[in-house]
Structures are given as structure tokens and as C-alpha cells.
Amino acid sequence: KRFDLLIKAACQGKFNLVIAGDGPLAGRLHQLANQLDPQGRLIKFVGWIDQSSLAWYLQNAQAAVFPQVEDFGLVVLEAMSQGCPVIVNKSSGAAEIVRPNIDGLFLEDQKTATISQTMSLASQARWHKLDIKRQASQYAEVAWQKQFIKFVESEWQKHRKGMR
């Protein structure tokens, strides 16, 4: 997911960054954040949070940043459904649903300087949360269908492995 780039970009540009969730890279990310932000003023790890807390963070964020390249990006839609502008990699499938300068901004590459500069642009922009929510609502059914298909395919694979 390239959270390492987000930490570096936030520290470079002096932006506050909240990272939600736990995962196998958490220890390394904490270590990097401690190196770059030893006072802990910029980077905040909140760990796993419930849906209502996540919604609050997204509703109050200047932007949600997704530097990775993914096929679709359900989390991007989740952020947009809360009226949160997004910063996505232009090579990502999520770029197909984001209207530039309306719902968010595109990252041209995965370089720290580019991410920091784009975060700066997002923090200065005037976003219209209702327009962002409307855009996300158009994809709600598509997102659900993709999630359902992914679940069915995963369960089918488990079933097939059990048959061997």
C-alpha cells in the first residue's frame, strides 16, 4: 500500500497523517515514523478502528491518500462516500472514478516529493463534499458486486483446494 511513502511525504511537507489499520508492516512503519517524526507531531497511528470512527476521520480529513496501484479501490469509494477528497495513483483503477479537481487529485508517480506536493495542493483546494458523495454513490452497487464476486471466487478456491 506504500504507507512508507506517505510517512516520508507527510514529514517532508509537514502534514499531519493518520494511519488506520493494523498489518504485518506496522512495526516497520512505526519505526520509520519514529525516525522521521521523533516528537510524534505529524504521524498518528490509530490501529484498527470501527466503521463509525473511520467515518469520522474521513469526514474530517483534508484528503485520503492512496499512492498504490490497485484494480479498483473500494477504500477510495469508502472515503469519497464520506465526502472526503482522495489522492490516487493515476495508474490505479480508482482513477477511473475520480474526477480531477472535483473529487480529488492524481499522483503522477510514487515519489515522495510528488506525493508531498499533491498533498499540499489538496490541502489548499476547496472541495465540495456533497459532489464527492454523489460521485461515490454512483459506484456503490458496482463496488458491492465486485466485493461479492471476490468473496465467491475466494470461497470457490477454498472449496476446490479441499476437494484435492
Tab-separated table of C-alpha atoms in Angstrom:
chain	number	residue	atom	x	y	z
A	1	LYS	CA	0.000	0.000	0.000
A	2	ARG	CA	3.117	2.207	0.188
A	3	PHE	CA	2.430	3.722	3.594
A	4	ASP	CA	6.177	4.263	3.842
A	5	LEU	CA	5.888	6.833	1.054
A	6	LEU	CA	3.008	8.542	2.842
A	7	ILE	CA	5.018	8.835	6.052
A	8	LYS	CA	8.007	10.290	4.190
A	9	ALA	CA	5.808	12.701	2.198
A	10	ALA	CA	3.940	13.886	5.297
A	11	CYS	CA	7.185	14.536	7.151
A	12	GLN	CA	8.710	16.276	4.138
A	13	GLY	CA	5.722	18.591	3.728
A	14	LYS	CA	4.969	18.913	7.460
A	15	PHE	CA	1.463	17.449	7.084
A	16	ASN	CA	-0.483	15.585	9.730
A	17	LEU	CA	-1.045	11.975	8.726
A	18	VAL	CA	-3.370	9.475	10.370
A	19	ILE	CA	-2.816	5.813	9.539
A	20	ALA	CA	-5.664	3.466	10.426
A	21	GLY	CA	-5.459	-0.295	10.486
A	22	ASP	CA	-3.041	-2.994	11.528
A	23	GLY	CA	-0.973	-5.260	9.401
A	24	PRO	CA	2.301	-7.098	9.038
A	25	LEU	CA	4.211	-3.901	8.216
A	26	ALA	CA	3.013	-1.958	11.265
A	27	GLY	CA	6.250	-2.379	13.195
A	28	ARG	CA	8.399	-1.151	10.322
A	29	LEU	CA	6.084	1.789	9.694
A	30	HIS	CA	6.168	2.806	13.361
A	31	GLN	CA	9.964	2.633	13.256
A	32	LEU	CA	10.110	4.821	10.133
A	33	ALA	CA	7.693	7.333	11.655
A	34	ASN	CA	9.770	7.489	14.841
A	35	GLN	CA	12.905	8.176	12.790
A	36	LEU	CA	11.344	10.931	10.681
A	37	ASP	CA	8.989	12.368	13.303
A	38	PRO	CA	10.655	11.638	16.668
A	39	GLN	CA	8.361	14.026	18.561
A	40	GLY	CA	5.295	12.319	17.091
A	41	ARG	CA	3.730	15.595	15.991
A	42	LEU	CA	2.902	14.648	12.405
A	43	ILE	CA	2.249	10.910	12.202
A	44	LYS	CA	-0.511	9.252	14.226
A	45	PHE	CA	-1.259	5.521	14.193
A	46	VAL	CA	-4.767	4.691	15.366
A	47	GLY	CA	-4.650	0.927	14.711
A	48	TRP	CA	-7.832	-0.924	13.923
A	49	ILE	CA	-10.895	1.307	14.280
A	50	ASP	CA	-14.610	0.666	13.908
A	51	GLN	CA	-16.668	1.969	10.990
A	52	SER	CA	-18.035	4.986	12.840
A	53	SER	CA	-14.531	6.113	13.861
A	54	LEU	CA	-13.293	5.599	10.314
A	55	ALA	CA	-16.211	7.657	9.013
A	56	TRP	CA	-15.334	10.448	11.455
A	57	TYR	CA	-11.695	10.520	10.344
A	58	LEU	CA	-12.693	10.585	6.671
A	59	GLN	CA	-15.290	13.303	7.199
A	60	ASN	CA	-12.683	15.469	8.910
A	61	ALA	CA	-9.677	14.742	6.693
A	62	GLN	CA	-8.295	17.179	4.155
A	63	ALA	CA	-7.820	14.181	1.855
A	64	ALA	CA	-7.302	10.430	1.874
A	65	VAL	CA	-4.154	9.363	0.042
A	66	PHE	CA	-3.764	6.123	-1.934
A	67	PRO	CA	-0.403	6.022	-3.750
A	68	GLN	CA	-0.657	2.326	-4.651
A	69	VAL	CA	-1.810	0.886	-7.948
A	70	GLU	CA	-4.903	-1.264	-7.468
A	71	ASP	CA	-7.548	-2.701	-9.753
A	72	PHE	CA	-10.497	-0.822	-8.310
A	73	GLY	CA	-10.117	0.575	-4.807
A	74	LEU	CA	-13.114	0.042	-2.542
A	75	VAL	CA	-11.432	2.093	0.166
A	76	VAL	CA	-11.266	5.039	-2.244
A	77	LEU	CA	-15.039	4.800	-2.692
A	78	GLU	CA	-15.487	4.493	1.049
A	79	ALA	CA	-13.542	7.731	1.560
A	80	MET	CA	-15.484	9.511	-1.175
A	81	SER	CA	-18.797	8.298	0.278
A	82	GLN	CA	-17.900	10.340	3.375
A	83	GLY	CA	-17.268	13.439	1.252
A	84	CYS	CA	-13.511	13.084	1.601
A	85	PRO	CA	-11.420	14.109	-1.398
A	86	VAL	CA	-8.921	11.470	-2.478
A	87	ILE	CA	-5.439	11.426	-3.903
A	88	VAL	CA	-4.970	8.356	-6.088
A	89	ASN	CA	-2.302	6.994	-8.371
A	90	LYS	CA	-3.260	7.869	-11.941
A	91	SER	CA	-2.373	4.295	-12.987
A	92	SER	CA	-4.814	2.832	-10.486
A	93	GLY	CA	-8.253	1.580	-11.378
A	94	ALA	CA	-9.574	4.047	-8.806
A	95	ALA	CA	-8.515	6.855	-11.142
A	96	GLU	CA	-11.460	5.903	-13.349
A	97	ILE	CA	-13.972	7.026	-10.723
A	98	VAL	CA	-12.206	10.184	-9.525
A	99	ARG	CA	-12.903	13.408	-11.362
A	100	PRO	CA	-9.710	15.503	-11.178
A	101	ASN	CA	-10.049	18.686	-9.109
A	102	ILE	CA	-13.648	17.749	-8.227
A	103	ASP	CA	-13.311	14.543	-6.198
A	104	GLY	CA	-9.572	14.535	-5.740
A	105	LEU	CA	-6.184	14.659	-7.384
A	106	PHE	CA	-3.976	12.219	-9.261
A	107	LEU	CA	-0.450	11.167	-8.416
A	108	GLU	CA	1.754	11.031	-11.487
A	109	ASP	CA	4.222	8.669	-9.788
A	110	GLN	CA	5.120	7.110	-6.453
A	111	LYS	CA	7.849	9.562	-5.486
A	112	THR	CA	7.867	11.171	-2.064
A	113	ALA	CA	8.193	14.692	-3.496
A	114	THR	CA	5.233	14.156	-5.831
A	115	ILE	CA	3.051	12.839	-3.018
A	116	SER	CA	4.019	15.716	-0.723
A	117	GLN	CA	3.350	18.292	-3.436
A	118	THR	CA	-0.039	16.737	-4.232
A	119	MET	CA	-0.931	16.666	-0.522
A	120	SER	CA	-0.132	20.378	-0.429
A	121	LEU	CA	-2.399	21.067	-3.403
A	122	ALA	CA	-5.205	19.054	-1.797
A	123	SER	CA	-4.892	20.952	1.479
A	124	GLN	CA	-5.261	24.268	-0.342
A	125	ALA	CA	-8.174	23.255	-2.588
A	126	ARG	CA	-11.833	23.948	-1.861
A	127	TRP	CA	-13.725	20.691	-2.033
A	128	HIS	CA	-17.493	20.266	-2.216
A	129	LYS	CA	-18.302	17.272	-0.040
A	130	LEU	CA	-21.784	16.704	-1.458
A	131	ASP	CA	-20.428	16.472	-5.018
A	132	ILE	CA	-17.852	13.930	-3.857
A	133	LYS	CA	-20.539	11.888	-2.049
A	134	ARG	CA	-22.764	11.922	-5.147
A	135	GLN	CA	-19.919	10.659	-7.313
A	136	ALA	CA	-19.245	7.801	-4.892
A	137	SER	CA	-22.921	6.846	-4.685
A	138	GLN	CA	-22.932	6.127	-8.422
A	139	TYR	CA	-20.480	3.285	-7.801
A	140	ALA	CA	-21.939	1.816	-4.629
A	141	GLU	CA	-23.653	-1.073	-6.412
A	142	VAL	CA	-20.626	-1.744	-8.621
A	143	ALA	CA	-18.385	-1.832	-5.557
A	144	TRP	CA	-20.706	-4.252	-3.791
A	145	GLN	CA	-20.808	-6.524	-6.846
A	146	LYS	CA	-17.009	-6.581	-7.100
A	147	GLN	CA	-16.693	-7.363	-3.398
A	148	PHE	CA	-19.277	-10.124	-3.689
A	149	ILE	CA	-17.581	-11.661	-6.740
A	150	LYS	CA	-14.211	-11.547	-4.970
A	151	PHE	CA	-15.753	-13.307	-1.955
A	152	VAL	CA	-17.386	-16.002	-4.092
A	153	GLU	CA	-14.152	-16.601	-6.029
A	154	SER	CA	-12.187	-16.858	-2.768
A	155	GLU	CA	-14.653	-19.351	-1.294
A	156	TRP	CA	-14.670	-21.351	-4.538
A	157	GLN	CA	-10.868	-21.588	-4.425
A	158	LYS	CA	-11.009	-22.828	-0.826
A	159	HIS	CA	-13.623	-25.392	-1.842
A	160	ARG	CA	-11.520	-26.595	-4.806
A	161	LYS	CA	-8.432	-26.978	-2.603
A	162	GLY	CA	-10.462	-29.048	-0.147
A	163	MET	CA	-11.518	-31.410	-2.951
A	164	ARG	CA	-7.946	-32.381	-3.813
